[in-house]
Amino acid sequence: MDGKQMAGEKAVDFIEDGMLLGLGTGSTVYWTLKKLGERVKEGLRVQGVPTSRQTEELAAEFGIPLLNISQARELDLTIDGADEVDRHFNLIKGGGGALLREKMVASISRKLIIVVDESKTVPVLGRFPLPVEVVPYGWEVTRRQISELGCTPQLRLRDEVPFLTDNGNYILDCRFAAIEEPQGLSHQLNSIPGVVENGLFVNRTDLVIVGGADGVSIRV
């Protein structure tokens, strides 16, 4: 069993009967969804708000009852992955392009658990390019203004055409050096016209489950 599977499956231990859940996106959360589906078949009663169409499809495949975010005033728990986690539990997310919906779901959750393999843990954020979701209109202008913050933004492509998020927007993958002040950078990015949201998650994570060669560790 690899680190992703160990971390993803361990997160299901924190789910209780009757919970409203935020269901994250990505290769580690896949294992959470699969394990949760098994628990649902055994009688566990939950409802989940998916953070992407991909997650919505997986949840349906695994038999997890779903809820629209507009129907949920508050969620008990969200389980999601990350592309990087620093020692202060700041995150870079959005490698899968779902950062806006992930942040919206996290914002109404009482608790956020992040599941990763040990390769995603870093002392300081910045090794992974920071995804920034932008509107297609005038995206070149937005890219130029983002670059003035000290990075090289690159338009994400798929099959040689711009990648579209579930919201119909573009992603700029922004390569910074070490991100020493993620909260300040997040505010700067979101103040630029054309930026919808960025992949920095600051002061949101309650617990990190890390899977690695020595098993699973839980960091609080």
PDB file of C-alpha atoms in Angstrom:
ATOM      1  CA  MET A   1       0.000   0.000   0.000  1.00  0.00           C
ATOM      2  CA  ASP A   2       1.489   3.361  -1.014  1.00  0.00           C
ATOM      3  CA  GLY A   3       1.506   6.607   0.966  1.00  0.00           C
ATOM      4  CA  LYS A   4      -1.442   8.111  -0.872  1.00  0.00           C
ATOM      5  CA  GLN A   5      -3.647   5.123  -0.203  1.00  0.00           C
ATOM      6  CA  MET A   6      -2.635   4.931   3.455  1.00  0.00           C
ATOM      7  CA  ALA A   7      -3.331   8.617   4.075  1.00  0.00           C
ATOM      8  CA  GLY A   8      -6.554   8.662   2.079  1.00  0.00           C
ATOM      9  CA  GLU A   9      -8.020   5.635   3.814  1.00  0.00           C
ATOM     10  CA  LYS A  10      -6.962   6.797   7.301  1.00  0.00           C
ATOM     11  CA  ALA A  11      -9.036   9.975   6.927  1.00  0.00           C
ATOM     12  CA  VAL A  12     -12.228   7.912   6.877  1.00  0.00           C
ATOM     13  CA  ASP A  13     -11.644   7.120  10.577  1.00  0.00           C
ATOM     14  CA  PHE A  14     -12.587  10.743  11.335  1.00  0.00           C
ATOM     15  CA  ILE A  15     -15.992  10.492   9.637  1.00  0.00           C
ATOM     16  CA  GLU A  16     -18.974   9.933  11.907  1.00  0.00           C
ATOM     17  CA  ASP A  17     -22.516   8.842  11.181  1.00  0.00           C
ATOM     18  CA  GLY A  18     -24.774  11.682  10.055  1.00  0.00           C
ATOM     19  CA  MET A  19     -21.987  14.031   8.969  1.00  0.00           C
ATOM     20  CA  LEU A  20     -22.182  16.491   6.105  1.00  0.00           C
ATOM     21  CA  LEU A  21     -18.860  16.239   4.290  1.00  0.00           C
ATOM     22  CA  GLY A  22     -16.791  18.215   1.839  1.00  0.00           C
ATOM     23  CA  LEU A  23     -15.277  15.795  -0.660  1.00  0.00           C
ATOM     24  CA  GLY A  24     -11.964  16.968  -2.086  1.00  0.00           C
ATOM     25  CA  THR A  25     -10.299  16.268  -5.406  1.00  0.00           C
ATOM     26  CA  GLY A  26      -7.175  14.367  -6.394  1.00  0.00           C
ATOM     27  CA  SER A  27      -5.313  11.094  -6.397  1.00  0.00           C
ATOM     28  CA  THR A  28      -5.032  10.798  -2.602  1.00  0.00           C
ATOM     29  CA  VAL A  29      -8.665  11.700  -1.923  1.00  0.00           C
ATOM     30  CA  TYR A  30      -9.601   9.000  -4.426  1.00  0.00           C
ATOM     31  CA  TRP A  31      -8.723   6.465  -1.742  1.00  0.00           C
ATOM     32  CA  THR A  32     -10.814   8.349   0.819  1.00  0.00           C
ATOM     33  CA  LEU A  33     -13.811   8.229  -1.493  1.00  0.00           C
ATOM     34  CA  LYS A  34     -13.340   4.534  -2.253  1.00  0.00           C
ATOM     35  CA  LYS A  35     -13.083   3.638   1.437  1.00  0.00           C
ATOM     36  CA  LEU A  36     -15.996   5.914   2.320  1.00  0.00           C
ATOM     37  CA  GLY A  37     -18.114   4.193  -0.317  1.00  0.00           C
ATOM     38  CA  GLU A  38     -17.417   0.862   1.399  1.00  0.00           C
ATOM     39  CA  ARG A  39     -18.495   2.315   4.743  1.00  0.00           C
ATOM     40  CA  VAL A  40     -21.672   3.705   3.195  1.00  0.00           C
ATOM     41  CA  LYS A  41     -22.536   0.251   1.875  1.00  0.00           C
ATOM     42  CA  GLU A  42     -22.068  -1.037   5.436  1.00  0.00           C
ATOM     43  CA  GLY A  43     -24.643   1.474   6.688  1.00  0.00           C
ATOM     44  CA  LEU A  44     -22.764   4.719   7.402  1.00  0.00           C
ATOM     45  CA  ARG A  45     -25.075   7.674   6.741  1.00  0.00           C
ATOM     46  CA  VAL A  46     -23.377  10.739   5.264  1.00  0.00           C
ATOM     47  CA  GLN A  47     -23.917  13.327   2.553  1.00  0.00           C
ATOM     48  CA  GLY A  48     -21.073  14.917   0.607  1.00  0.00           C
ATOM     49  CA  VAL A  49     -20.504  18.150  -1.295  1.00  0.00           C
ATOM     50  CA  PRO A  50     -18.071  17.466  -4.164  1.00  0.00           C
ATOM     51  CA  THR A  51     -15.356  19.970  -5.079  1.00  0.00           C
ATOM     52  CA  SER A  52     -15.174  18.986  -8.749  1.00  0.00           C
ATOM     53  CA  ARG A  53     -17.010  17.134 -11.473  1.00  0.00           C
ATOM     54  CA  GLN A  54     -14.385  14.408 -11.198  1.00  0.00           C
ATOM     55  CA  THR A  55     -15.193  13.927  -7.515  1.00  0.00           C
ATOM     56  CA  GLU A  56     -18.909  14.042  -8.240  1.00  0.00           C
ATOM     57  CA  GLU A  57     -18.482  11.182 -10.713  1.00  0.00           C
ATOM     58  CA  LEU A  58     -16.357   9.132  -8.312  1.00  0.00           C
ATOM     59  CA  ALA A  59     -18.802   9.661  -5.445  1.00  0.00           C
ATOM     60  CA  ALA A  60     -21.658   8.480  -7.640  1.00  0.00           C
ATOM     61  CA  GLU A  61     -19.606   5.445  -8.682  1.00  0.00           C
ATOM     62  CA  PHE A  62     -18.873   4.563  -5.043  1.00  0.00           C
ATOM     63  CA  GLY A  63     -22.463   5.142  -3.879  1.00  0.00           C
ATOM     64  CA  ILE A  64     -21.844   8.228  -1.725  1.00  0.00           C
ATOM     65  CA  PRO A  65     -24.968  10.442  -1.437  1.00  0.00           C
ATOM     66  CA  LEU A  66     -24.325  13.977  -2.659  1.00  0.00           C
ATOM     67  CA  LEU A  67     -25.554  17.432  -1.729  1.00  0.00           C
ATOM     68  CA  ASN A  68     -25.303  20.687  -3.671  1.00  0.00           C
ATOM     69  CA  ILE A  69     -23.206  23.339  -1.931  1.00  0.00           C
ATOM     70  CA  SER A  70     -26.167  25.738  -2.024  1.00  0.00           C
ATOM     71  CA  GLN A  71     -28.075  23.264   0.166  1.00  0.00           C
ATOM     72  CA  ALA A  72     -25.382  23.217   2.855  1.00  0.00           C
ATOM     73  CA  ARG A  73     -25.041  26.083   5.304  1.00  0.00           C
ATOM     74  CA  GLU A  74     -22.193  24.370   7.153  1.00  0.00           C
ATOM     75  CA  LEU A  75     -20.207  21.166   6.722  1.00  0.00           C
ATOM     76  CA  ASP A  76     -18.915  19.071   9.607  1.00  0.00           C
ATOM     77  CA  LEU A  77     -15.705  18.027   7.884  1.00  0.00           C
ATOM     78  CA  THR A  78     -13.881  18.363   4.582  1.00  0.00           C
ATOM     79  CA  ILE A  79     -11.195  15.920   3.480  1.00  0.00           C
ATOM     80  CA  ASP A  80      -8.950  17.140   0.674  1.00  0.00           C
ATOM     81  CA  GLY A  81      -5.477  16.752  -0.759  1.00  0.00           C
ATOM     82  CA  ALA A  82      -2.709  19.274  -1.428  1.00  0.00           C
ATOM     83  CA  ASP A  83       0.216  19.811  -3.752  1.00  0.00           C
ATOM     84  CA  GLU A  84       2.360  21.197  -0.916  1.00  0.00           C
ATOM     85  CA  VAL A  85       2.014  21.487   2.862  1.00  0.00           C
ATOM     86  CA  ASP A  86       4.443  23.560   4.909  1.00  0.00           C
ATOM     87  CA  ARG A  87       5.268  23.213   8.594  1.00  0.00           C
ATOM     88  CA  HIS A  88       2.580  25.782   9.510  1.00  0.00           C
ATOM     89  CA  PHE A  89      -0.095  23.837   7.562  1.00  0.00           C
ATOM     90  CA  ASN A  90      -0.214  26.421   4.786  1.00  0.00           C
ATOM     91  CA  LEU A  91      -1.069  24.762   1.480  1.00  0.00           C
ATOM     92  CA  ILE A  92      -0.647  25.054  -2.254  1.00  0.00           C
ATOM     93  CA  LYS A  93      -3.631  23.500  -4.016  1.00  0.00           C
ATOM     94  CA  GLY A  94      -4.990  23.524  -7.536  1.00  0.00           C
ATOM     95  CA  GLY A  95      -2.809  21.058  -9.397  1.00  0.00           C
ATOM     96  CA  GLY A  96      -6.019  19.414 -10.528  1.00  0.00           C
ATOM     97  CA  GLY A  97      -7.639  22.747 -11.322  1.00  0.00           C
ATOM     98  CA  ALA A  98     -10.338  22.601  -8.628  1.00  0.00           C
ATOM     99  CA  LEU A  99      -8.959  25.275  -6.297  1.00  0.00           C
ATOM    100  CA  LEU A 100     -11.957  27.646  -6.362  1.00  0.00           C
ATOM    101  CA  ARG A 101     -14.527  25.025  -5.464  1.00  0.00           C
ATOM    102  CA  GLU A 102     -12.129  23.490  -2.945  1.00  0.00           C
ATOM    103  CA  LYS A 103     -11.719  26.834  -1.203  1.00  0.00           C
ATOM    104  CA  MET A 104     -15.468  27.509  -1.241  1.00  0.00           C
ATOM    105  CA  VAL A 105     -16.187  24.134   0.339  1.00  0.00           C
ATOM    106  CA  ALA A 106     -13.402  24.581   2.908  1.00  0.00           C
ATOM    107  CA  SER A 107     -14.807  27.999   3.844  1.00  0.00           C
ATOM    108  CA  ILE A 108     -18.045  26.460   5.185  1.00  0.00           C
ATOM    109  CA  SER A 109     -16.386  23.494   6.917  1.00  0.00           C
ATOM    110  CA  ARG A 110     -15.942  23.279  10.666  1.00  0.00           C
ATOM    111  CA  LYS A 111     -12.832  21.139  10.178  1.00  0.00           C
ATOM    112  CA  LEU A 112     -10.416  20.594   7.274  1.00  0.00           C
ATOM    113  CA  ILE A 113      -8.310  17.444   7.085  1.00  0.00           C
ATOM    114  CA  ILE A 114      -5.573  17.297   4.441  1.00  0.00           C
ATOM    115  CA  VAL A 115      -4.328  13.937   3.149  1.00  0.00           C
ATOM    116  CA  VAL A 116      -0.945  13.705   1.393  1.00  0.00           C
ATOM    117  CA  ASP A 117       1.988  11.401   0.822  1.00  0.00           C
ATOM    118  CA  GLU A 118       5.265  12.487   2.388  1.00  0.00           C
ATOM    119  CA  SER A 119       6.613  13.962  -0.867  1.00  0.00           C
ATOM    120  CA  LYS A 120       4.125  16.838  -0.506  1.00  0.00           C
ATOM    121  CA  THR A 121       5.511  18.082   2.825  1.00  0.00           C
ATOM    122  CA  VAL A 122       7.969  20.990   2.548  1.00  0.00           C
ATOM    123  CA  PRO A 123       9.632  23.445   4.948  1.00  0.00           C
ATOM    124  CA  VAL A 124       8.487  26.437   2.862  1.00  0.00           C
ATOM    125  CA  LEU A 125       5.949  26.634   0.038  1.00  0.00           C
ATOM    126  CA  GLY A 126       7.092  27.386  -3.483  1.00  0.00           C
ATOM    127  CA  ARG A 127       8.599  24.316  -5.091  1.00  0.00           C
ATOM    128  CA  PHE A 128       5.259  23.537  -6.749  1.00  0.00           C
ATOM    129  CA  PRO A 129       4.032  26.248  -9.170  1.00  0.00           C
ATOM    130  CA  LEU A 130       1.152  28.168  -7.588  1.00  0.00           C
ATOM    131  CA  PRO A 131      -2.109  27.793  -9.575  1.00  0.00           C
ATOM    132  CA  VAL A 132      -4.140  30.971 -10.019  1.00  0.00           C
ATOM    133  CA  GLU A 133      -7.597  30.806 -11.602  1.00  0.00           C
ATOM    134  CA  VAL A 134      -8.303  33.734 -13.924  1.00  0.00           C
ATOM    135  CA  VAL A 135     -11.128  34.755 -16.256  1.00  0.00           C
ATOM    136  CA  PRO A 136     -10.369  34.161 -19.951  1.00  0.00           C
ATOM    137  CA  TYR A 137     -11.149  37.774 -20.885  1.00  0.00           C
ATOM    138  CA  GLY A 138      -7.883  39.690 -21.057  1.00  0.00           C
ATOM    139  CA  TRP A 139      -5.968  36.923 -19.350  1.00  0.00           C
ATOM    140  CA  GLU A 140      -2.735  38.237 -20.859  1.00  0.00           C
ATOM    141  CA  VAL A 141      -3.248  41.493 -18.926  1.00  0.00           C
ATOM    142  CA  THR A 142      -3.857  39.530 -15.733  1.00  0.00           C
ATOM    143  CA  ARG A 143      -0.741  37.438 -16.382  1.00  0.00           C
ATOM    144  CA  ARG A 144       1.381  40.535 -16.825  1.00  0.00           C
ATOM    145  CA  GLN A 145       0.163  42.025 -13.548  1.00  0.00           C
ATOM    146  CA  ILE A 146       0.721  38.765 -11.690  1.00  0.00           C
ATOM    147  CA  SER A 147       4.269  38.561 -13.038  1.00  0.00           C
ATOM    148  CA  GLU A 148       5.010  41.894 -11.357  1.00  0.00           C
ATOM    149  CA  LEU A 149       4.739  40.062  -8.029  1.00  0.00           C
ATOM    150  CA  GLY A 150       7.955  38.205  -8.873  1.00  0.00           C
ATOM    151  CA  CYS A 151       6.909  35.033 -10.647  1.00  0.00           C
ATOM    152  CA  THR A 152       6.685  33.534 -14.113  1.00  0.00           C
ATOM    153  CA  PRO A 153       3.010  32.718 -14.845  1.00  0.00           C
ATOM    154  CA  GLN A 154       2.401  30.076 -17.491  1.00  0.00           C
ATOM    155  CA  LEU A 155      -0.978  29.363 -19.044  1.00  0.00           C
ATOM    156  CA  ARG A 156      -1.996  25.782 -18.314  1.00  0.00           C
ATOM    157  CA  LEU A 157      -2.690  23.833 -21.489  1.00  0.00           C
ATOM    158  CA  ARG A 158      -4.351  20.520 -22.214  1.00  0.00           C
ATOM    159  CA  ASP A 159      -3.960  18.993 -25.657  1.00  0.00           C
ATOM    160  CA  GLU A 160      -2.355  22.284 -26.781  1.00  0.00           C
ATOM    161  CA  VAL A 161      -5.427  24.389 -25.903  1.00  0.00           C
ATOM    162  CA  PRO A 162      -6.077  26.321 -22.660  1.00  0.00           C
ATOM    163  CA  PHE A 163      -7.172  24.094 -19.799  1.00  0.00           C
ATOM    164  CA  LEU A 164     -10.652  25.059 -18.577  1.00  0.00           C
ATOM    165  CA  THR A 165     -11.698  24.705 -14.947  1.00  0.00           C
ATOM    166  CA  ASP A 166     -15.140  23.405 -14.010  1.00  0.00           C
ATOM    167  CA  ASN A 167     -16.076  27.093 -13.794  1.00  0.00           C
ATOM    168  CA  GLY A 168     -14.987  27.841 -17.368  1.00  0.00           C
ATOM    169  CA  ASN A 169     -11.864  29.762 -16.366  1.00  0.00           C
ATOM    170  CA  TYR A 170      -8.136  29.501 -17.160  1.00  0.00           C
ATOM    171  CA  ILE A 171      -5.316  28.518 -14.820  1.00  0.00           C
ATOM    172  CA  LEU A 172      -2.001  30.351 -14.643  1.00  0.00           C
ATOM    173  CA  ASP A 173       0.698  28.223 -12.996  1.00  0.00           C
ATOM    174  CA  CYS A 174       2.981  30.727 -11.278  1.00  0.00           C
ATOM    175  CA  ARG A 175       6.518  29.749 -10.392  1.00  0.00           C
ATOM    176  CA  PHE A 176       7.692  31.755  -7.396  1.00  0.00           C
ATOM    177  CA  ALA A 177      10.806  31.295  -5.343  1.00  0.00           C
ATOM    178  CA  ALA A 178      10.137  30.365  -1.706  1.00  0.00           C
ATOM    179  CA  ILE A 179       6.761  31.764  -0.574  1.00  0.00           C
ATOM    180  CA  GLU A 180       7.691  33.115   2.838  1.00  0.00           C
ATOM    181  CA  GLU A 181       4.465  35.073   3.432  1.00  0.00           C
ATOM    182  CA  PRO A 182       1.617  33.122   1.840  1.00  0.00           C
ATOM    183  CA  GLN A 183      -1.151  35.179   3.415  1.00  0.00           C
ATOM    184  CA  GLY A 184       0.212  38.453   2.067  1.00  0.00           C
ATOM    185  CA  LEU A 185       0.788  36.965  -1.378  1.00  0.00           C
ATOM    186  CA  SER A 186      -2.745  35.574  -1.422  1.00  0.00           C
ATOM    187  CA  HIS A 187      -4.181  39.046  -0.737  1.00  0.00           C
ATOM    188  CA  GLN A 188      -1.984  40.593  -3.427  1.00  0.00           C
ATOM    189  CA  LEU A 189      -3.055  38.057  -6.029  1.00  0.00           C
ATOM    190  CA  ASN A 190      -6.747  38.360  -5.267  1.00  0.00           C
ATOM    191  CA  SER A 191      -6.594  42.152  -5.567  1.00  0.00           C
ATOM    192  CA  ILE A 192      -5.624  41.893  -9.258  1.00  0.00           C
ATOM    193  CA  PRO A 193      -8.602  42.336 -11.613  1.00  0.00           C
ATOM    194  CA  GLY A 194      -9.223  39.139 -13.526  1.00  0.00           C
ATOM    195  CA  VAL A 195      -8.025  36.836 -10.739  1.00  0.00           C
ATOM    196  CA  VAL A 196     -10.861  34.635  -9.543  1.00  0.00           C
ATOM    197  CA  GLU A 197      -8.960  32.825  -6.780  1.00  0.00           C
ATOM    198  CA  ASN A 198      -5.499  31.495  -5.988  1.00  0.00           C
ATOM    199  CA  GLY A 199      -4.279  28.158  -4.690  1.00  0.00           C
ATOM    200  CA  LEU A 200      -2.851  29.364  -1.376  1.00  0.00           C
ATOM    201  CA  PHE A 201      -4.812  27.976   1.564  1.00  0.00           C
ATOM    202  CA  VAL A 202      -3.772  29.804   4.728  1.00  0.00           C
ATOM    203  CA  ASN A 203      -5.059  29.292   8.290  1.00  0.00           C
ATOM    204  CA  ARG A 204      -7.632  26.734   7.162  1.00  0.00           C
ATOM    205  CA  THR A 205      -6.135  23.311   7.920  1.00  0.00           C
ATOM    206  CA  ASP A 206      -6.810  21.581  11.249  1.00  0.00           C
ATOM    207  CA  LEU A 207      -5.048  18.270  10.726  1.00  0.00           C
ATOM    208  CA  VAL A 208      -2.698  16.694   8.176  1.00  0.00           C
ATOM    209  CA  ILE A 209      -2.498  12.961   7.538  1.00  0.00           C
ATOM    210  CA  VAL A 210       0.782  11.947   5.899  1.00  0.00           C
ATOM    211  CA  GLY A 211       1.422   8.539   4.360  1.00  0.00           C
ATOM    212  CA  GLY A 212       4.986   7.376   3.858  1.00  0.00           C
ATOM    213  CA  ALA A 213       7.483   4.578   3.993  1.00  0.00           C
ATOM    214  CA  ASP A 214       7.067   4.260   7.760  1.00  0.00           C
ATOM    215  CA  GLY A 215       3.281   4.242   7.696  1.00  0.00           C
ATOM    216  CA  VAL A 216       0.814   6.995   8.522  1.00  0.00           C
ATOM    217  CA  SER A 217       1.468   9.997  10.742  1.00  0.00           C
ATOM    218  CA  ILE A 218      -1.156  12.438  11.983  1.00  0.00           C
ATOM    219  CA  ARG A 219      -0.010  16.012  12.458  1.00  0.00           C
ATOM    220  CA  VAL A 220      -2.020  18.546  14.428  1.00  0.00           C
TER     221      VAL A 220
END
